[in-house]
Amino acid sequence: MLIGTGGTIKADLLIEGEKIVATGQEMDVPDAEIIDASGKFVMPGGIDPHTHFDLPMFDTVCSDDHYTGLKAAAFGGTTTVIDFVPQDHPTLQESIDAWHEKADLKATVDFSFHMNITRLDENIISEIPRLIDEGIASVKVFTAYNDRLRLQDGEILKVMRLCSKHSILTMMHAENGDVIEVLTADALAAGHTEPIWHAYTRPAWGAVESVLRGIALAEQANASLYIVHVNTAGGLDQIRYGQARGLPVMGETCPQYLFFTEEYLERPDGAKWICSPPLRKEEDNEALWDGLVDGGLQTIGTDHCPFFFDGTRAIEYEGEWIAIPGKELGSEDFTKIPNGLPGVGDRLPIMWTYGVGKGRLTPNQFVALTSTNPAKIFGLYPQKGALLPGSDADIVIWDPHRPLKYGLAHAHHRTDYNLYEGWELVGYPEKVFLRGQIIVDDEQWFGRAGMGRYIMRQPTGGVI
Amino acid sequence: MLIGTGGTIKADLLIEGEKIVATGQEMDVPDAEIIDASGKFVMPGGIDPHTHFDLPMFDTVCSDDHYTGLKAAAFGGTTTVIDFVPQDHPTLQESIDAWHEKADLKATVDFSFHMNITRLDENIISEIPRLIDEGIASVKVFTAYNDRLRLQDGEILKVMRLCSKHSILTMMHAENGDVIEVLTADALAAGHTEPIWHAYTRPAWGAVESVLRGIALAEQANASLYIVHVNTAGGLDQIRYGQARGLPVMGETCPQYLFFTEEYLERPDGAKWICSPPLRKEEDNEALWDGLVDGGLQTIGTDHCPFFFDGTRAIEYEGEWIAIPGKELGSEDFTKIPNGLPGVGDRLPIMWTYGVGKGRLTPNQFVALTSTNPAKIFGLYPQKGALLPGSDADIVIWDPHRPLKYGLAHAHHRTDYNLYEGWELVGYPEKVFLRGQIIVDDEQWFGRAGMGRYIMRQPTGGVI
Amino acid sequence: MLIGTGGTIKADLLIEGEKIVATGQEMDVPDAEIIDASGKFVMPGGIDPHTHFDLPMFDTVCSDDHYTGLKAAAFGGTTTVIDFVPQDHPTLQESIDAWHEKADLKATVDFSFHMNITRLDENIISEIPRLIDEGIASVKVFTAYNDRLRLQDGEILKVMRLCSKHSILTMMHAENGDVIEVLTADALAAGHTEPIWHAYTRPAWGAVESVLRGIALAEQANASLYIVHVNTAGGLDQIRYGQARGLPVMGETCPQYLFFTEEYLERPDGAKWICSPPLRKEEDNEALWDGLVDGGLQTIGTDHCPFFFDGTRAIEYEGEWIAIPGKELGSEDFTKIPNGLPGVGDRLPIMWTYGVGKGRLTPNQFVALTSTNPAKIFGLYPQKGALLPGSDADIVIWDPHRPLKYGLAHAHHRTDYNLYEGWELVGYPEKVFLRGQIIVDDEQWFGRAGMGRYIMRQPTGGVI
Amino acid sequence: MLIGTGGTIKADLLIEGEKIVATGQEMDVPDAEIIDASGKFVMPGGIDPHTHFDLPMFDTVCSDDHYTGLKAAAFGGTTTVIDFVPQDHPTLQESIDAWHEKADLKATVDFSFHMNITRLDENIISEIPRLIDEGIASVKVFTAYNDRLRLQDGEILKVMRLCSKHSILTMMHAENGDVIEVLTADALAAGHTEPIWHAYTRPAWGAVESVLRGIALAEQANASLYIVHVNTAGGLDQIRYGQARGLPVMGETCPQYLFFTEEYLERPDGAKWICSPPLRKEEDNEALWDGLVDGGLQTIGTDHCPFFFDGTRAIEYEGEWIAIPGKELGSEDFTKIPNGLPGVGDRLPIMWTYGVGKGRLTPNQFVALTSTNPAKIFGLYPQKGALLPGSDADIVIWDPHRPLKYGLAHAHHRTDYNLYEGWELVGYPEKVFLRGQIIVDDEQWFGRAGMGRYIMRQPTGGVI
């Protein structure tokens, strides 16, 4: 059965070179090599709209680079990732160039870039429309991380207006930077160092209000808005409030916000679950599941940004022993724990078993949330996210019946832990193709560094 | 550009006989006849999920039968209609047979049936699962029309449970029959006879509460629910209330509820706008537009059920002079005005100009609301509602630039008025194909009675 | 400190005979007897707007009559109850007369009547306006209890319109009778007999929808509406939905819906918690607390209707051994368990400790919800529910510091169990006055049968 | 009939000196002077919780000082105003002292102060708890007026936490300062100068989001919050969102937001309606009325801050010819139009006729919204806002039947226009007493400068 063709149909795909050239019934093409997928689902490769690779943070760097991370993505059935370019250089162009330098020769699946806008001046304003020439059709702004990543509301309004004019989509990290700043200073002053204080100092209501703030700014700017990593029921309430008033607001959540709660931060190994925004409560988990089903939320990303839990101990990766400073950096101070979780490879298998398998999502919704919608929103469609004539032959043959005890052994992230260690899965990628070439066959890896291609995206304004 | 393939792509369609067999890029098929659609949109034919033809009402019958009505549909770009079978005979089977007798030899486009359940007993209960053998995968129940069409809540619950068990979708006409009964008796007793009293005696809050009532019953029955012809902002509020709690509730609206208000009933020719549920207020119009955009509502039907405004004066139709008693029957008593409006042919042209043309809907949303979603919900997909390999070659070539002053002259409904008389349109069907055969080419008609085929539908449970 | 004067003030009350004649500061009235209430709260006696005494049910009668029940009320600080008159006789007048016969000679505190309307015909319609002559300014209708107490929606609409015209307030028991009928028949057919099936067969969504149905009918009738014993978060959602649209909708909840859940029905003694509508979930408890605070709900009643848990074993009451068939009647069949709980005496002590003591309610809110609001809504104000010149001298001197281990020993209900057995309280009535006469002094009883007076109420339309 | 005693009762008031000492029925007090109020309502004097007198703005000052403005208040039935002290001096103490200097010798009715906090540092933080010694129990913060009055979110959080700790109530002016800054700069750059641009540059969504932002900050600070001058339906939505989640959020609106819309700004004399936040749309008017009725909003203030429409032409006031630069200052530039409207004297008469007279408010709600609730929220109760023993004898005898064509001739504001010019009223103050002394008798003025007393307020935390 083919999914990602607008529905689930029984048909053949004809691939020529990198492309799907036709879909048809009982096509009889002389000399074609035949791959039999009876009993399996054939889907467009997953698209992770929210990843970070090789990202410097605090005094270290996240433990996956564009080779290891994209390889892990591929094993999990994801063939395109959209990575965030930090605005680390004087110009956007230099920042982008630097990111290409990291990614281009290493990438093992296709990738594209979002641009973070974390500092605004006239030069940057003049550069934004030119992002399109770089194939970048989306920018992210932050209402949090005072003095580091945050833009002021007026600056965000200006970015949104400019983006709206050029059909570039604005994405937003919605937390209240001021609240976090005040609470963090207080917590440290009071001598609190444990991971749970990460959650206490980034309270849920700060996310709720800043979602609405983003919506209000977008309304004023006549812009579409994509809220990244929605983690609270209240944030979703406000997204729905905007949608019900006719505003083009979209929301993404991530698997970690569907399965885990603040209580994990209270474990001895709580640092493993440190991410921003933080995990919340069970009722938030439940509300976000509802949002995936009823259309309040449009996509599932990962915010993949892994660190070692214990960066003092090396692990083996492709024959090398690797150790990268990680979560232990914050063992005496929760503010020094690198923020982020592994996830790019876990996304599809986990969501299949716990979404489709548990009857919460249909196979079509699964593909829509993890591939087709990201493609449409971010200007990759129908090149990616679809099995249509003209689409790239990024294809996953998914075995819906394969049982697996998941964990570090199967996830190929370069880190020393997995959030879903020991979870029992049913359903897993069997074969993964990137533009017509097989890169994963069961447990075997046929990909190679540099075969992933940078994808120029079209500005769409992001409305689906 | 092809729409209805999951997106909008530039590609060719290969048709063999009645079917699309492939979609591909620059396909080179020897001997194929080529139809050039450059500069046009190529879409799956419209599917009207809510029509009435040849329906007896009061002392007359609606003025379109399955020949004239389906021909009008075709001219408007609609190639499939789903007609309601009234439960007019002792058994469902006899009712269905009677409806086939009316439709089968006349139909000019494809059609399927919904079954009305307006009387429940053990025999009917035993017949419901067998509807599937008749290709009927959806039933409609009414909370209004006391002593005529209404089921009691307990009966509706039973129907829903049974349907849920067999993946048959329950549709509901949601008004409060008791309120209408009381108010109507009062109005007549007070000597009120004008059309506006139709609206006064079927108040909006009655629809709002019965939508929630339907949702509550469906929740209890673990059933999906499709609310037909949503006409109030409050009804949509309640649909959203259900959806936000994770319930599979869907809503349909009709063009008349997007453009007209109660005030039309106060005109001297107010009877023209008599339908049930009635037209409401401007804020309801606006709210329903929002619902189409944000996903609160899934489909646009028509509830096509036309009558002559003045059935004493004949009009010419295919060379014959036709006069059928109509709205004038109620000139002395609003309760005797036949309820219903023409619309099956107006739907696509009107929604294109006022939806897509005004920037309220994208072309993809237009196709989803008028074709793909009805197909998915009602078990026709991907045979209908899609341009996919294996789909029926029901195709509309849509000229997005054609200007037209619309009205009775263009609509092919067999009646003496059109709701949109004189409206200026831009965009209109240029060619319409039914299973590979051209039936409309500009103003020319190539269809014929009986070429429309009855489509057996699959039970899907109706969730999209 | 006086509460119930519009606020909390330090002042003296001057009582002459049955009345408060003045409130003043340091009043110097010769010959007045002085009662020192320093350090205590002085409040108007509680008003329980929802009680049943001597009510026949199934093959028994509730275990409190108008002597024992009103005495229990008095010990709990309640000096007025409003009891429901069942429509058990051909005319309303006869039904009322019969109820006076039960109550008048036994009553130990003041009382008034609501009239149940559970059967409607022209005679009853003509009697309704005359209820005012009987001092009855409120009627209750039921959407549940098919073939027993339920009115059809159209009948309810007629009652509401008539009541609205005469400023009589309509109260509604909101559950879906049809759903209950169907589910109960199924449960019995499947052999389910345990108490928990009482909850399963009266599902929460049935209450949610019927609240909105009541609101819709009231809107149409231009009537005020008072929803009795709101037990679900969703019902409160819908009350707020109505209120936010400017409709005069009010809601009552009862202590049992704030503290207990369905899970109690699964205990071996689950029958003790059988009431209608049933107890629900913890999130419903929480939502209802919020409603008390934010004004979504206006009153706290009890729906007092006690039965013996084991009516085969006698208990002593004022020296007599009493045994009345009770919950054991349904030991083999949950539908035969008499529905109802003791509570009239528990209300104020429990709500003080768990409302005021826990910081959820202020003392003013406590008095408003349990006395002033019921008085205003039901036409007793300012005769009752206030400490104002002209008010009846129904006064409670409340000791906010008294600790007490509560339970059957303190509650004076004539039954063999108490819902709050062993709960630790802080705060309890010290002295209770009925129209100037002391009736409770600490643990001592000075009341007597017949001293309670029937209070004629004024029609107010119920808006506060 | 007495209102403001917790209800409406028929009783006498006994006044000794400045105080009500008793309320009673047919009190027979030797030597007492008797004022007959039969057929009238006797109410506590109005309390305007939101006024500005003698406030410098741009290059002028508002046209009422504490003599003329409080006299106008008195004629309109208001006997207490709470005026905002701008933080215009290095210390709060100096700012307060300066404001006493303006007010103390001029005040003709009682008054109290709120403190604006528009600049925060360690010294100010240390002064805030001492506000209580100055009788100031409430502070106002602004999210708008960048670089002038705005605090950053983190500063607001700190103010709220401090206030919460000391039971001082935080009030908030909720608009988005950044949005206004950006839009205003753009409008001026584009050469827009007309009054309507005041509305365009302060958009509604900015108020909506900042209301929720305030709520989120208050939740984090565990503080109560009072949103001043709510002007949008959306702001009220968000207040209700907070309230429904159990948060102590209150809202005030003003008459101008109930009656007028943006369209007034498009009139040639549009500057007359310039205030901040601006007038909005009819649906906002309607929603705010609903909020007054259903408890979403607690108070009606005025934000009185009048200016001359044409400050170049003098008017006569108490025999003097007065001209103060006003709205004409902005005739070439909307940003230079002084912001503010007259209203302190209009409030009660306008709200009586259009609230009580139109059946939208009961007399009790009228008194609650305009007197009792402000008294309770701001720590004046029961000294003010009530007719209880111990209350100040601030009394209005209100003639509910007096017809009046209202306007400049009746309002005693010192300005040259009235918003309600020519409106037909029914109901007007007949006599006004301040602490036992008559100050207004029909059209006659018996007050004098300095007889108004500064009222020390108690910190209450503001919860009602």
CSV table of N, CA, C and O in Angstrom, one decimal, chain A residues 47-50 82 84 112-114 135-139 166-172 224-228 243 248-253 292 295-301 367-385 457-464, chain B residues 6-7 364:
chain,number,residue,atom,x,y,z
A,47,ILE,N,10.3,13.6,7.2
A,47,ILE,CA,10.9,14.9,7.2
A,47,ILE,C,10.9,15.4,8.6
A,47,ILE,O,9.8,15.6,9.1
A,48,ASP,N,12.1,15.6,9.1
A,48,ASP,CA,12.1,16.2,10.5
A,48,ASP,C,12.3,17.7,10.4
A,48,ASP,O,13.4,18.1,10.0
A,49,PRO,N,11.3,18.4,10.7
A,49,PRO,CA,11.4,19.9,10.5
A,49,PRO,C,12.2,20.6,11.5
A,49,PRO,O,12.3,21.8,11.5
A,50,HIS,N,12.7,19.9,12.5
A,50,HIS,CA,13.3,20.6,13.6
A,50,HIS,C,14.5,19.8,14.2
A,50,HIS,O,14.3,18.9,15.0
A,82,ILE,N,15.5,19.4,8.5
A,82,ILE,CA,15.7,20.8,8.3
A,82,ILE,C,16.4,21.3,9.6
A,82,ILE,O,15.8,21.2,10.7
A,84,PHE,N,18.7,24.1,11.9
A,84,PHE,CA,18.7,25.5,12.2
A,84,PHE,C,20.1,26.1,12.1
A,84,PHE,O,21.0,25.6,12.7
A,112,SER,N,17.9,20.7,4.6
A,112,SER,CA,17.7,22.1,4.3
A,112,SER,C,17.9,22.9,5.5
A,112,SER,O,18.2,22.3,6.6
A,113,PHE,N,17.8,24.2,5.4
A,113,PHE,CA,18.1,25.1,6.6
A,113,PHE,C,16.9,26.0,6.9
A,113,PHE,O,16.3,26.5,6.0
A,114,HIS,N,16.7,26.2,8.2
A,114,HIS,CA,16.0,27.4,8.7
A,114,HIS,C,17.0,28.4,9.2
A,114,HIS,O,18.1,28.0,9.6
A,135,GLY,N,17.8,29.4,-0.6
A,135,GLY,CA,16.9,28.2,-0.5
A,135,GLY,C,16.3,28.1,0.9
A,135,GLY,O,15.8,27.1,1.3
A,136,ILE,N,16.3,29.2,1.6
A,136,ILE,CA,15.8,29.2,3.0
A,136,ILE,C,14.5,30.0,3.0
A,136,ILE,O,14.5,31.2,2.7
A,137,ALA,N,13.4,29.3,3.4
A,137,ALA,CA,12.1,29.9,3.3
A,137,ALA,C,11.4,30.0,4.6
A,137,ALA,O,10.2,30.2,4.7
A,138,SER,N,12.3,30.0,5.7
A,138,SER,CA,11.7,30.0,7.0
A,138,SER,C,12.7,30.6,8.0
A,138,SER,O,13.9,30.2,7.9
A,139,VAL,N,12.3,31.4,8.9
A,139,VAL,CA,13.2,31.9,10.0
A,139,VAL,C,12.6,31.6,11.3
A,139,VAL,O,11.4,31.4,11.5
A,166,HIS,N,7.6,38.5,1.8
A,166,HIS,CA,8.3,37.6,0.9
A,166,HIS,C,7.9,36.2,1.0
A,166,HIS,O,8.6,35.3,0.6
A,167,SER,N,6.8,35.9,1.7
A,167,SER,CA,6.2,34.6,1.8
A,167,SER,C,7.2,33.7,2.6
A,167,SER,O,7.1,32.4,2.4
A,168,ILE,N,8.0,34.2,3.4
A,168,ILE,CA,8.9,33.4,4.3
A,168,ILE,C,8.1,33.1,5.5
A,168,ILE,O,7.4,34.0,6.0
A,169,LEU,N,8.2,31.9,6.0
A,169,LEU,CA,7.4,31.6,7.2
A,169,LEU,C,8.2,31.9,8.5
A,169,LEU,O,9.4,31.6,8.6
A,170,THR,N,7.5,32.5,9.4
A,170,THR,CA,8.1,32.7,10.7
A,170,THR,C,7.8,31.6,11.7
A,170,THR,O,6.6,31.2,11.9
A,171,MET,N,8.8,31.1,12.3
A,171,MET,CA,8.7,30.1,13.4
A,171,MET,C,9.0,30.8,14.7
A,171,MET,O,9.8,31.7,14.7
A,172,MET,N,8.4,30.3,15.8
A,172,MET,CA,8.7,30.9,17.0
A,172,MET,C,8.9,29.9,18.2
A,172,MET,O,8.2,28.9,18.3
A,224,SER,N,1.9,34.3,8.6
A,224,SER,CA,1.7,33.0,9.1
A,224,SER,C,2.7,32.7,10.2
A,224,SER,O,3.7,33.3,10.3
A,225,LEU,N,2.3,31.8,11.1
A,225,LEU,CA,3.1,31.6,12.3
A,225,LEU,C,3.2,30.1,12.6
A,225,LEU,O,2.1,29.4,12.5
A,226,TYR,N,4.4,29.6,12.9
A,226,TYR,CA,4.6,28.2,13.2
A,226,TYR,C,5.2,28.1,14.6
A,226,TYR,O,6.3,28.6,14.7
A,227,ILE,N,4.5,27.6,15.5
A,227,ILE,CA,5.0,27.5,16.9
A,227,ILE,C,5.8,26.2,17.0
A,227,ILE,O,5.2,25.2,16.8
A,228,VAL,N,7.1,26.3,17.3
A,228,VAL,CA,7.9,25.1,17.4
A,228,VAL,C,7.6,24.5,18.8
A,228,VAL,O,7.2,25.1,19.7
A,243,GLN,N,-6.6,30.0,15.6
A,243,GLN,CA,-7.1,29.3,14.5
A,243,GLN,C,-8.6,29.6,14.3
A,243,GLN,O,-9.2,29.8,13.2
A,248,PRO,N,-3.7,32.1,10.4
A,248,PRO,CA,-2.9,31.0,10.0
A,248,PRO,C,-1.8,30.7,11.0
A,248,PRO,O,-0.7,31.0,10.8
A,249,VAL,N,-2.2,30.0,12.0
A,249,VAL,CA,-1.2,29.6,13.1
A,249,VAL,C,-1.1,28.1,13.0
A,249,VAL,O,-2.1,27.4,12.9
A,250,MET,N,0.1,27.6,13.1
A,250,MET,CA,0.4,26.2,13.1
A,250,MET,C,1.2,25.8,14.3
A,250,MET,O,1.9,26.6,14.8
A,251,GLY,N,1.1,24.6,14.7
A,251,GLY,CA,1.9,24.1,15.8
A,251,GLY,C,2.6,22.8,15.6
A,251,GLY,O,2.1,21.9,14.9
A,252,GLU,N,3.8,22.7,16.1
A,252,GLU,CA,4.6,21.4,16.1
A,252,GLU,C,4.7,20.9,17.5
A,252,GLU,O,4.9,21.7,18.4
A,253,THR,N,4.6,19.6,17.7
A,253,THR,CA,5.1,19.1,19.0
A,253,THR,C,6.1,18.1,18.7
A,253,THR,O,6.5,17.8,17.5
A,292,LEU,N,-2.9,16.6,17.9
A,292,LEU,CA,-2.4,15.9,16.7
A,292,LEU,C,-3.5,15.3,15.9
A,292,LEU,O,-3.5,15.3,14.7
A,295,GLY,N,-6.2,18.4,14.5
A,295,GLY,CA,-5.7,19.4,13.6
A,295,GLY,C,-5.2,20.7,14.3
A,295,GLY,O,-4.8,21.6,13.6
A,296,GLY,N,-5.3,20.7,15.6
A,296,GLY,CA,-4.7,21.9,16.3
A,296,GLY,C,-3.2,22.0,16.0
A,296,GLY,O,-2.6,23.1,15.9
A,297,LEU,N,-2.6,20.8,16.0
A,297,LEU,CA,-1.1,20.7,15.7
A,297,LEU,C,-0.9,20.1,14.3
A,297,LEU,O,-1.7,19.2,13.9
A,298,GLN,N,0.1,20.5,13.6
A,298,GLN,CA,0.2,20.1,12.2
A,298,GLN,C,1.4,19.1,12.0
A,298,GLN,O,1.4,18.4,11.0
A,299,THR,N,2.4,19.2,12.9
A,299,THR,CA,3.6,18.4,12.6
A,299,THR,C,4.2,17.9,13.9
A,299,THR,O,3.9,18.3,15.0
A,300,ILE,N,5.0,16.8,13.7
A,300,ILE,CA,5.8,16.2,14.8
A,300,ILE,C,7.3,16.4,14.3
A,300,ILE,O,7.7,15.8,13.3
A,301,GLY,N,8.0,17.2,15.1
A,301,GLY,CA,9.4,17.3,14.9
A,301,GLY,C,10.1,16.6,16.0
A,301,GLY,O,9.5,16.0,16.8
A,367,VAL,N,1.8,9.7,8.4
A,367,VAL,CA,2.6,10.2,7.3
A,367,VAL,C,2.4,11.7,7.2
A,367,VAL,O,3.4,12.5,6.9
A,368,ALA,N,1.2,12.2,7.3
A,368,ALA,CA,0.9,13.6,7.2
A,368,ALA,C,1.8,14.4,8.3
A,368,ALA,O,2.4,15.4,7.9
A,369,LEU,N,1.7,14.0,9.5
A,369,LEU,CA,2.3,14.7,10.6
A,369,LEU,C,3.9,14.7,10.5
A,369,LEU,O,4.5,15.6,11.0
A,370,THR,N,4.4,13.6,10.0
A,370,THR,CA,5.8,13.4,10.0
A,370,THR,C,6.5,13.7,8.7
A,370,THR,O,7.7,13.7,8.7
A,371,SER,N,5.7,13.8,7.7
A,371,SER,CA,6.4,14.0,6.3
A,371,SER,C,5.6,15.0,5.4
A,371,SER,O,6.2,16.0,5.1
A,372,THR,N,4.4,14.7,5.2
A,372,THR,CA,3.7,15.5,4.2
A,372,THR,C,3.5,16.9,4.7
A,372,THR,O,3.7,17.9,3.9
A,373,ASN,N,3.0,17.1,5.9
A,373,ASN,CA,2.7,18.4,6.4
A,373,ASN,C,4.0,19.2,6.5
A,373,ASN,O,4.1,20.4,6.1
A,374,PRO,N,5.1,18.7,7.1
A,374,PRO,CA,6.3,19.5,7.1
A,374,PRO,C,6.8,19.9,5.7
A,374,PRO,O,7.2,21.0,5.4
A,375,ALA,N,6.6,18.9,4.7
A,375,ALA,CA,7.0,19.3,3.3
A,375,ALA,C,6.1,20.4,2.8
A,375,ALA,O,6.7,21.4,2.2
A,376,LYS,N,4.8,20.4,3.1
A,376,LYS,CA,4.0,21.5,2.6
A,376,LYS,C,4.2,22.8,3.2
A,376,LYS,O,4.3,23.8,2.6
A,377,ILE,N,4.4,22.7,4.5
A,377,ILE,CA,4.6,24.0,5.3
A,377,ILE,C,5.9,24.6,4.9
A,377,ILE,O,6.0,25.8,4.8
A,378,PHE,N,6.9,23.8,4.7
A,378,PHE,CA,8.3,24.4,4.6
A,378,PHE,C,8.7,24.4,3.1
A,378,PHE,O,9.9,24.6,2.8
A,379,GLY,N,7.8,24.3,2.2
A,379,GLY,CA,8.2,24.5,0.8
A,379,GLY,C,9.0,23.4,0.1
A,379,GLY,O,9.7,23.6,-0.8
A,380,LEU,N,8.8,22.2,0.6
A,380,LEU,CA,9.5,21.0,0.0
A,380,LEU,C,8.5,20.2,-0.9
A,380,LEU,O,9.0,19.3,-1.6
A,381,TYR,N,7.3,20.5,-0.8
A,381,TYR,CA,6.3,19.7,-1.4
A,381,TYR,C,6.0,20.1,-2.9
A,381,TYR,O,6.0,21.3,-3.1
A,382,PRO,N,5.8,19.2,-3.8
A,382,PRO,CA,5.7,17.8,-3.7
A,382,PRO,C,7.1,17.1,-4.0
A,382,PRO,O,7.0,15.9,-4.3
A,383,GLN,N,8.2,17.9,-4.0
A,383,GLN,CA,9.5,17.2,-4.2
A,383,GLN,C,9.7,16.1,-3.1
A,383,GLN,O,10.2,15.0,-3.4
A,384,LYS,N,9.4,16.5,-1.9
A,384,LYS,CA,9.5,15.7,-0.7
A,384,LYS,C,8.1,15.5,-0.1
A,384,LYS,O,7.2,16.3,-0.3
A,385,GLY,N,8.0,14.5,0.7
A,385,GLY,CA,6.7,14.3,1.5
A,385,GLY,C,5.6,13.7,0.7
A,385,GLY,O,4.5,13.7,1.2
A,457,ARG,N,14.6,25.5,-0.8
A,457,ARG,CA,13.1,25.5,-0.6
A,457,ARG,C,12.5,26.7,-1.2
A,457,ARG,O,13.1,27.7,-1.3
A,458,GLN,N,11.2,26.5,-1.5
A,458,GLN,CA,10.4,27.6,-2.1
A,458,GLN,C,9.7,28.3,-1.0
A,458,GLN,O,9.1,27.7,-0.1
A,459,PRO,N,9.6,29.7,-1.0
A,459,PRO,CA,8.8,30.4,0.0
A,459,PRO,C,7.3,30.1,-0.3
A,459,PRO,O,6.9,30.2,-1.4
A,460,THR,N,6.6,29.7,0.7
A,460,THR,CA,5.2,29.4,0.5
A,460,THR,C,4.3,30.2,1.4
A,460,THR,O,3.1,30.1,1.3
A,461,GLY,N,4.8,30.8,2.4
A,461,GLY,CA,4.0,31.5,3.4
A,461,GLY,C,3.5,30.5,4.4
A,461,GLY,O,3.0,30.8,5.4
A,462,GLY,N,3.7,29.2,4.1
A,462,GLY,CA,3.5,28.2,5.2
A,462,GLY,C,2.1,27.8,5.5
A,462,GLY,O,1.9,27.1,6.4
A,463,VAL,N,1.2,28.3,4.7
A,463,VAL,CA,-0.2,27.9,5.1
A,463,VAL,C,-0.6,26.5,4.5
A,463,VAL,O,-0.4,26.3,3.3
A,464,ILE,N,-1.0,25.6,5.4
A,464,ILE,CA,-1.7,24.4,4.8
A,464,ILE,C,-3.1,24.3,5.3
A,464,ILE,O,-3.5,25.0,6.3
B,6,GLY,N,-3.1,15.0,-3.8
B,6,GLY,CA,-2.4,15.2,-2.5
B,6,GLY,C,-1.8,16.5,-2.5
B,6,GLY,O,-1.4,17.0,-1.5
B,7,GLY,N,-1.8,17.2,-3.6
B,7,GLY,CA,-1.2,18.5,-3.7
B,7,GLY,C,-1.4,19.1,-5.1
B,7,GLY,O,-2.3,18.6,-5.8
B,364,ASN,N,-6.2,24.0,-3.3
B,364,ASN,CA,-6.2,22.7,-2.6
B,364,ASN,C,-7.4,22.6,-1.6
B,364,ASN,O,-8.0,21.5,-1.5
